[in-house]
CSV table of C-alpha atoms in Angstrom, one decimal:
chain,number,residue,atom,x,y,z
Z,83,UNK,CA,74.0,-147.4,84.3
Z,84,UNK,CA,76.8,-149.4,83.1
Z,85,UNK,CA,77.8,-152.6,85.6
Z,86,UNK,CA,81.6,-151.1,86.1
Z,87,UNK,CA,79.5,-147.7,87.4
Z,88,UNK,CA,77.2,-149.3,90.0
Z,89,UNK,CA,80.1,-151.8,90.9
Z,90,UNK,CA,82.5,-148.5,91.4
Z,91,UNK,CA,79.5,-146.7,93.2
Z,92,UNK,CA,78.9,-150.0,95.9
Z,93,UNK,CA,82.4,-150.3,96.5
Z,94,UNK,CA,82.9,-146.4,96.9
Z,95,UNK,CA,79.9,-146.7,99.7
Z,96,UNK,CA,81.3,-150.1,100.9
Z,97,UNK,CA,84.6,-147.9,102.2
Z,98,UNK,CA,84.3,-147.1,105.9
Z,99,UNK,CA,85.9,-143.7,106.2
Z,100,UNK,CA,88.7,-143.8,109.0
Z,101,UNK,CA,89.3,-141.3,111.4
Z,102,UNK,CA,92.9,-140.4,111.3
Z,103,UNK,CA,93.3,-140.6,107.2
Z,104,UNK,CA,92.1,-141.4,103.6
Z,105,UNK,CA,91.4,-145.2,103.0
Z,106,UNK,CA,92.2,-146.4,99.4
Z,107,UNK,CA,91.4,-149.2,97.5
Z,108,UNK,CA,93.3,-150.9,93.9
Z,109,UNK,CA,90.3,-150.9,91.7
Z,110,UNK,CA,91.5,-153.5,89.2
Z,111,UNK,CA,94.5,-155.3,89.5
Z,112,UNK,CA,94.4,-156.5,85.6
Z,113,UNK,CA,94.3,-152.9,84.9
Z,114,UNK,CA,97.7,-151.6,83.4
Z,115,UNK,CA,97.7,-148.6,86.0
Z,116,UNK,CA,97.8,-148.4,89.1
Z,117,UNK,CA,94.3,-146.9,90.2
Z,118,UNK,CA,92.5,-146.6,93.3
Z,119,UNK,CA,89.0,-145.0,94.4
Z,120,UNK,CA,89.0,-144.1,97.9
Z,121,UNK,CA,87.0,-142.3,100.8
Z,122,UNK,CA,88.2,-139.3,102.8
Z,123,UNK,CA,87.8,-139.0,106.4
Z,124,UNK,CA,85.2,-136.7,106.1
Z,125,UNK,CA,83.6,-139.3,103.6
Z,126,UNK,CA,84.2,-137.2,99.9
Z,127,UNK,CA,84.4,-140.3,97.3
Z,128,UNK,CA,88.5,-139.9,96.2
Z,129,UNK,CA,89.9,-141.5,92.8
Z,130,UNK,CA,93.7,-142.0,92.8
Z,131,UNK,CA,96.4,-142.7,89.9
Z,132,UNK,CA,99.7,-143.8,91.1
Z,133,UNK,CA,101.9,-143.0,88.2
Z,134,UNK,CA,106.5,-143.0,87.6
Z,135,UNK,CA,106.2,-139.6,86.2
Z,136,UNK,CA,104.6,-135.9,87.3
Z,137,UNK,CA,101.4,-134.8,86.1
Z,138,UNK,CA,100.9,-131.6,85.0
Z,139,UNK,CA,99.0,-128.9,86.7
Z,140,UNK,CA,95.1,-129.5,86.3
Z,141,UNK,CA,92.2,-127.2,86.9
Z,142,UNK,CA,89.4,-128.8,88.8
Z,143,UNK,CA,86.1,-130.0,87.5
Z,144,UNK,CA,83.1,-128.7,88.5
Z,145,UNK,CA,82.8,-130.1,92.0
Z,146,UNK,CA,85.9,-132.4,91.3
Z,147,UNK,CA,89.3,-131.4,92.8
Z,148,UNK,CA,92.1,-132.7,91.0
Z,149,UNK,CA,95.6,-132.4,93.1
Z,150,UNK,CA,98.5,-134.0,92.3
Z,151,UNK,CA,101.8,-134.6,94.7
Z,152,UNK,CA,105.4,-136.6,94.9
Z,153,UNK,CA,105.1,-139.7,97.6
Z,154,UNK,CA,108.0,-140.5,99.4
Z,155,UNK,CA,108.5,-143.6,97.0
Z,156,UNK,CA,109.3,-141.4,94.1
Z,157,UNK,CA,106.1,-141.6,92.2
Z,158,UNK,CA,103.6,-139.7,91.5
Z,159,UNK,CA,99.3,-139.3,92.7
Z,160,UNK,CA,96.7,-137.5,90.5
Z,161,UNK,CA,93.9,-137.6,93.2
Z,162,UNK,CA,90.3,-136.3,91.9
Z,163,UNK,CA,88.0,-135.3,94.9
Z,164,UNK,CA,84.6,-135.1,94.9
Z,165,UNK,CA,82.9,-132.1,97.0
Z,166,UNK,CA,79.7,-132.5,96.2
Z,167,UNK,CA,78.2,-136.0,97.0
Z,168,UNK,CA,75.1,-135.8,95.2
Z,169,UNK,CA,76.8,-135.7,92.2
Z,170,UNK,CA,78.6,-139.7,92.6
Z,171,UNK,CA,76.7,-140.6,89.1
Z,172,UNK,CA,78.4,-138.2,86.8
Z,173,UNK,CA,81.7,-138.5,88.9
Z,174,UNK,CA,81.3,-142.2,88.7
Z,175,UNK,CA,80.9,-142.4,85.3
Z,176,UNK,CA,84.3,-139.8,84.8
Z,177,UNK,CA,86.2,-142.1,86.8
Z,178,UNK,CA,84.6,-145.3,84.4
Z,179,UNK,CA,85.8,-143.3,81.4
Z,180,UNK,CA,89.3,-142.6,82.8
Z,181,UNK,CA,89.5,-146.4,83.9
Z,182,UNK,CA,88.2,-147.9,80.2
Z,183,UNK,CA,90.3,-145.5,78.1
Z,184,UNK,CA,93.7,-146.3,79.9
Z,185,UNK,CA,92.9,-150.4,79.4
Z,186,UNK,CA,95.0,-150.6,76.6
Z,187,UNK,CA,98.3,-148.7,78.0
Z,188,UNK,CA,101.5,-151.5,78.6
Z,189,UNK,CA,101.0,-152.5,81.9
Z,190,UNK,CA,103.7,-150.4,83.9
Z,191,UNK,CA,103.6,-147.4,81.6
Z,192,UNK,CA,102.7,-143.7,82.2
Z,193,UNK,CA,98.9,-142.9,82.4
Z,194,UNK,CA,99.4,-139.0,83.6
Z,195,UNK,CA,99.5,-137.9,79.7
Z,196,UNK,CA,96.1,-139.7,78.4
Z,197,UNK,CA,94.3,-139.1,81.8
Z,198,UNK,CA,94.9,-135.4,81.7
Z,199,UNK,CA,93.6,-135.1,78.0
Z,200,UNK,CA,90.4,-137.1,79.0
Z,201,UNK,CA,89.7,-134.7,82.0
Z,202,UNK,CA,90.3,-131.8,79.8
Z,203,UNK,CA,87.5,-133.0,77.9
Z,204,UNK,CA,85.4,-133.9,80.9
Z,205,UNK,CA,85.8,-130.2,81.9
Z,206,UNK,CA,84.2,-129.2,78.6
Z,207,UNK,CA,81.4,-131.5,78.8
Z,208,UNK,CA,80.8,-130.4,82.5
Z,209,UNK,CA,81.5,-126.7,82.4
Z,210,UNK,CA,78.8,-126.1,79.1
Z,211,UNK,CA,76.6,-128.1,80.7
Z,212,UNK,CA,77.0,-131.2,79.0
Z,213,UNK,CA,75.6,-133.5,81.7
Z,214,UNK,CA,72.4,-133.3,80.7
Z,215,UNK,CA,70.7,-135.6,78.1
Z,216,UNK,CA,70.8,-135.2,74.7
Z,217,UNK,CA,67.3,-134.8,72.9
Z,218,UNK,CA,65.6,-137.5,71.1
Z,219,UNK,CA,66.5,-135.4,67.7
Z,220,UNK,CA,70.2,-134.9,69.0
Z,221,UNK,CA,70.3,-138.9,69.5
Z,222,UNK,CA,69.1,-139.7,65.9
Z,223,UNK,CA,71.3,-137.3,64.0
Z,224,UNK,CA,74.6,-138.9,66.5
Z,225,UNK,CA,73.1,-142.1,65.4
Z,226,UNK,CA,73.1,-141.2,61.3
Z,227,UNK,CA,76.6,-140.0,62.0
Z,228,UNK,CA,78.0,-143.3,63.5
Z,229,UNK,CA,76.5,-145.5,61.5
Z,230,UNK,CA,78.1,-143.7,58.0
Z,231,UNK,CA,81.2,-143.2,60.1
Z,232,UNK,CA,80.7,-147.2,60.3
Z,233,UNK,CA,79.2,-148.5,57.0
Z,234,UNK,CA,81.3,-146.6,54.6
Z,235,UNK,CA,84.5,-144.5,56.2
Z,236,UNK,CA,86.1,-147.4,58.2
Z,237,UNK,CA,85.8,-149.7,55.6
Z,238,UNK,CA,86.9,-146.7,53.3
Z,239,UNK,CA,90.4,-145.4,54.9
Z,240,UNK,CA,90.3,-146.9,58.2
Z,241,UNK,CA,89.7,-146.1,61.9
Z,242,UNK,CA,92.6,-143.3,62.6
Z,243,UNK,CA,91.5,-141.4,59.0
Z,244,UNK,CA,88.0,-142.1,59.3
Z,245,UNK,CA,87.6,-140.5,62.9
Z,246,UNK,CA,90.0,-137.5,61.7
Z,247,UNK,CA,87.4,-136.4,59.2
Z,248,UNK,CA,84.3,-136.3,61.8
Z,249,UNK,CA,84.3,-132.7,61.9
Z,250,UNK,CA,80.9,-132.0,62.9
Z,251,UNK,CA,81.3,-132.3,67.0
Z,252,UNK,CA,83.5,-129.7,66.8
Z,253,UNK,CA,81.9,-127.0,64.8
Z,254,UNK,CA,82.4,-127.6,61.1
Z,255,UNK,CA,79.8,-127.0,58.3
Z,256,UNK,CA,79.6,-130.6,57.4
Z,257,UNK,CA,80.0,-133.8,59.6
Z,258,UNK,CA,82.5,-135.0,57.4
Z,259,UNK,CA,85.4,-133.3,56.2
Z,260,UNK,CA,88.7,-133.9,54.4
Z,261,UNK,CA,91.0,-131.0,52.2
Z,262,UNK,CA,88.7,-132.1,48.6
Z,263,UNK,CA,85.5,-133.5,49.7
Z,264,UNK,CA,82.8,-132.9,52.8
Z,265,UNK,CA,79.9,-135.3,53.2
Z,266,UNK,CA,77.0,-134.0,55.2
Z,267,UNK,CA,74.4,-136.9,57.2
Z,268,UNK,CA,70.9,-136.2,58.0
Z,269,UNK,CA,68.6,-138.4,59.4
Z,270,UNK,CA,64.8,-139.0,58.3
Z,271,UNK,CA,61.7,-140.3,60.0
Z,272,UNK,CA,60.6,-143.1,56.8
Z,273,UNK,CA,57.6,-141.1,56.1
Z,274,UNK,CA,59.3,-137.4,56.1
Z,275,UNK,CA,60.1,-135.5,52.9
Z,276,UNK,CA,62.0,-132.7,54.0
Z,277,UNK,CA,65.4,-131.9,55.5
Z,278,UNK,CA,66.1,-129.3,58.6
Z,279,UNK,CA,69.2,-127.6,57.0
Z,280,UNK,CA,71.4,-125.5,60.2
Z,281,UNK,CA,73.0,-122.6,57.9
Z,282,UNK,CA,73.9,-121.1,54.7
Z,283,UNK,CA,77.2,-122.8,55.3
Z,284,UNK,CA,76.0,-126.2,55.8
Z,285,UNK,CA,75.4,-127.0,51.8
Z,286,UNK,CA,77.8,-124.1,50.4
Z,287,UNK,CA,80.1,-126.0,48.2
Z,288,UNK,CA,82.5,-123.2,47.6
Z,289,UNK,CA,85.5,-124.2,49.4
Z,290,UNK,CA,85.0,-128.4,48.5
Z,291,UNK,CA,82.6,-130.6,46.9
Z,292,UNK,CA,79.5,-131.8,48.9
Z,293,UNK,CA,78.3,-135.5,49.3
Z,294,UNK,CA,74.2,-134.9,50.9
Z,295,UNK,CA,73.6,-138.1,52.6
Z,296,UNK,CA,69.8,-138.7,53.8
Z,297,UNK,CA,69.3,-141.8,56.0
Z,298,UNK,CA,66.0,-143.2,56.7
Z,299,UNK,CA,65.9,-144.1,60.7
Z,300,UNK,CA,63.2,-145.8,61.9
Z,301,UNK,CA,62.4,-146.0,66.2
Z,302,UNK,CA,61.7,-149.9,66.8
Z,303,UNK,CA,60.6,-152.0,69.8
Z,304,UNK,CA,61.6,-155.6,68.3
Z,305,UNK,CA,65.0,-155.5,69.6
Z,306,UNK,CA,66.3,-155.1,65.9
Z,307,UNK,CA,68.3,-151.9,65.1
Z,308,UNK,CA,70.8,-150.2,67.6
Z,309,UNK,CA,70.8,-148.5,70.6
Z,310,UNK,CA,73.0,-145.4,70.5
Z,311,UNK,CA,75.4,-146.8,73.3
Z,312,UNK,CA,75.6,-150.1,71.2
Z,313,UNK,CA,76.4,-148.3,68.3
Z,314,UNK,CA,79.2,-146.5,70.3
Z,315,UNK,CA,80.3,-149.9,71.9
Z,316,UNK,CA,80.3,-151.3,68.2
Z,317,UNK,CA,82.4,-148.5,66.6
Z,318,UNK,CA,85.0,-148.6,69.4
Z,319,UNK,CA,85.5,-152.6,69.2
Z,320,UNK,CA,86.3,-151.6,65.8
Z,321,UNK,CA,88.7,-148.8,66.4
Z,322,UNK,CA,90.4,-152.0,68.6
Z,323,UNK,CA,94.2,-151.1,69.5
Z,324,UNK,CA,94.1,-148.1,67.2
Z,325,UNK,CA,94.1,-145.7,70.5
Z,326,UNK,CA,94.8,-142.7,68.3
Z,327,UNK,CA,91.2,-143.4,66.8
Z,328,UNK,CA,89.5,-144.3,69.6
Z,329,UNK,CA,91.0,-141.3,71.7
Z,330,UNK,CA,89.9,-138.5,68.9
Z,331,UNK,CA,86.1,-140.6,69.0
Z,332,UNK,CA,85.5,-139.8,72.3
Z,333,UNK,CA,86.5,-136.3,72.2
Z,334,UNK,CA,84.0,-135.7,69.4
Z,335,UNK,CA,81.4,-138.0,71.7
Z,336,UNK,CA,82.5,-135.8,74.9
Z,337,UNK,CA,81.8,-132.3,72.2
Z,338,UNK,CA,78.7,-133.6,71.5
Z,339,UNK,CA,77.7,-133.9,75.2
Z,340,UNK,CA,77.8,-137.7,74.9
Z,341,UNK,CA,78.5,-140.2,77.9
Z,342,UNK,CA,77.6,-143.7,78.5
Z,343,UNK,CA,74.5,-143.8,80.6
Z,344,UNK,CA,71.4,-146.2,80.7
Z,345,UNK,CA,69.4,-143.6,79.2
Z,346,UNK,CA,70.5,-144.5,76.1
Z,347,UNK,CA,70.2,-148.3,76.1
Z,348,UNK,CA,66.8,-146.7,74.4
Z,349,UNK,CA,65.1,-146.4,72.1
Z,350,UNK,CA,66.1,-148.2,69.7
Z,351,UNK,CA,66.9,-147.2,65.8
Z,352,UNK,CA,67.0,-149.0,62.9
Z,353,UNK,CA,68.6,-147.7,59.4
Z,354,UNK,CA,66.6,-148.1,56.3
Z,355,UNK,CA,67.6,-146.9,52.5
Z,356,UNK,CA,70.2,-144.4,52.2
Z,357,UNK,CA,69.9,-141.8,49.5
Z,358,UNK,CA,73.2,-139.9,48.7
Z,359,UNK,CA,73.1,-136.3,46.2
Z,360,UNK,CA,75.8,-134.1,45.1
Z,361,UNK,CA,75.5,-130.9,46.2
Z,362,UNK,CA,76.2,-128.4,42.8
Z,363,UNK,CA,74.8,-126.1,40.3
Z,364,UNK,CA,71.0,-125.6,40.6
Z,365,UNK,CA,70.9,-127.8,44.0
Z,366,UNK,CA,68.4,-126.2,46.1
Z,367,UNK,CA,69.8,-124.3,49.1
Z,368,UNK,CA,70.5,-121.2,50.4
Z,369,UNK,CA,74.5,-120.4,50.4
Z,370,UNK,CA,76.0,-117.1,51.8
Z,371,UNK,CA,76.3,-114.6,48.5
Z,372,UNK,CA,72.3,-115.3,48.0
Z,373,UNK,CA,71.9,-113.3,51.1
Z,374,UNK,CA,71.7,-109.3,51.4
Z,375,UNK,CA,74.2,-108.1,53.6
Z,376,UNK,CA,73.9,-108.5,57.4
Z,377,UNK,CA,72.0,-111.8,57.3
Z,378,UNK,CA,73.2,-114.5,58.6
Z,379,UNK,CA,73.0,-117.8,60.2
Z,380,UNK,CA,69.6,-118.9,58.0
Z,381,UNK,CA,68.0,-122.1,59.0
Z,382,UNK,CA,65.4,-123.5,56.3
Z,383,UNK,CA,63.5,-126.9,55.6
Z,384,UNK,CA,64.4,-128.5,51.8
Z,385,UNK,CA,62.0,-130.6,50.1
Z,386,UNK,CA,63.4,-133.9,49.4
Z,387,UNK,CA,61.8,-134.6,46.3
Z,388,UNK,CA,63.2,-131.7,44.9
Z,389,UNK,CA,66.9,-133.0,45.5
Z,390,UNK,CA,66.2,-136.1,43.0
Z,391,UNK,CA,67.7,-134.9,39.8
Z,392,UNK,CA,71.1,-134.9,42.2
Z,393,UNK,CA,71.0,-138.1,43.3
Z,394,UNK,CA,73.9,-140.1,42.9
Z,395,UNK,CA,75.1,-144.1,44.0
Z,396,UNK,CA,75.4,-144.7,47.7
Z,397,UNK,CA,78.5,-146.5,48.0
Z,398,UNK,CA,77.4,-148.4,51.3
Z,399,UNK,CA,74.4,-150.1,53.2
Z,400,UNK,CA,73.2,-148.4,56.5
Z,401,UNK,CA,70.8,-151.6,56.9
């Protein structure tokens, strides 16, 4: 649990709740927005955005309300609600997202438009059931992801083009994808020598060319390596003022069921060699016209050794 979460979750229990009204609370007064949390009077944990201009209309979370209303100052409130109070973790940790993704807005500027999108993709996370922790296997391939997206895309294009082509939160054959070229990551255990491949789309190279990137990941206990929520700490100091970036990384993290929680401050992985292959001719796979009619969605393991003959330069260090 991050120290911005348990501090918002003390000072949320810290509120007495008064009899005759809501009590509120300015959460950070360096923060550009004005943003309070708050306690009803019959004690429901409340998180307020002051704002100059209307929000739109916003369906509720599951077991957030989200109501908005003109004050009789001429701005605006966006007020999430919590109604169930078991669940002040996750809704802690919304409200620490909304908070962190607005810190780089002008101070004095609108936050409605950014806070809306964010809670849009909260409501995906929590309506599929998102709020439950990702699997150890789930955590390595993320990991393989970020740290290509690091080593080689950023460097390669930059944060805004490099984020763009992260396709695979969102449904895409590859991970990587741009109009002439798709890269697909998998991750490896340092003793393994095969690959779990998802589909007959996965290595079909039919509409681009393929890059096959295989990265060793070994689990460590000597501190070495990187956590997955330092890794996602790292590539967002990167992304720096480049909100556009940042703001398309954590709706791919938010697809993905990803949100920052102490659970992942472990294990910890460290990247060894990475092997890339071009993925043509007689590459060994299954694609979609080797398959009779009415099959579909194949999953299959591929040897690794039989993938040499393809192998091509790596143009970056994972290590």
């Amino acid at each position: 649990m991050s120290s911005m979460m348990k501090k918002i979750e003390a000072r949320w229990q810290a509120l007495e709740p008064a009899p005759d009204k809501p009590i509120f609370q300015l959460l950070d007064a360096e923060h550009p927005l004005r943003l309070y949390i708050g306690r009803e009077m019959t004690g429901e944990y409340l998180f307020l955005l002051v704002d100059p201009e209307q929000p739109p209309k916003l369906k509720g979370l599951r077991s957030v309300r989200i109501s908005t209303f003109e004050r009789g100052d001429g701005q605006w409130s966006l007020l999430l609600s919590l109604k169930q109070a078991e669940l002040a973790g996750v809704f802690a940790l919304l409200c620490e997202d909304l908070v962190e993704s607005s810190r780089h807005l002008a101070r004095g500027s609108s936050g409605v438009n950014l806070l809306s999108r964010r809670l849009a993709n909260w409501r995906l996370l929590m309506e599929e059931g998102g709020s439950g922790l990702l699997t150890t296997s789930e955590v390595r391939g993320l990991i393989g992801e970020l740290l290509v997206l690091d080593s080689y895309f950023m460097d390669l294009m930059g944060p805004v083009a490099a984020v763009k082509m992260w396709r695979g939160p969102f449904g895409a054959a590859q991970d990587f994808q741009r109009v002439d070229e798709a890269w697909e990551v998998k991750t490896i255990h340092p003793d393994s020598t095969f690959i779990q491949i998802a589909s007959e789309s996965q290595l079909d190279n039919e509409p681009r060319p393929i890059k096959l990137i295989i990265l060793s990941l070994a689990e460590v206990s000597d501190g070495s390596g990187y956590s997955l929520n330092e890794l996602v700490a790292r590539l967002k100091a990167r992304m720096g003022h480049f909100s556009e970036a940042r703001e398309a990384f954590d709706e791919g993290l938010v697809a993905l069921g990803y949100m920052n929680r102490s659970d992942y401050d472990s294990p910890r992985f460290k990247p060894g060699k990475a092997r890339t292959y071009q993925v043509h001719g007689n590459f060994p796979r299954i694609v979609a016209k080797d398959l009779n009619k009415g099959v579909t969605e194949v999953r299959y393991k591929l040897q690794l050794d039989t993938c040499a003959p393809f192998e091509i330069e790596t143009p970056f260090a994972a290590e």
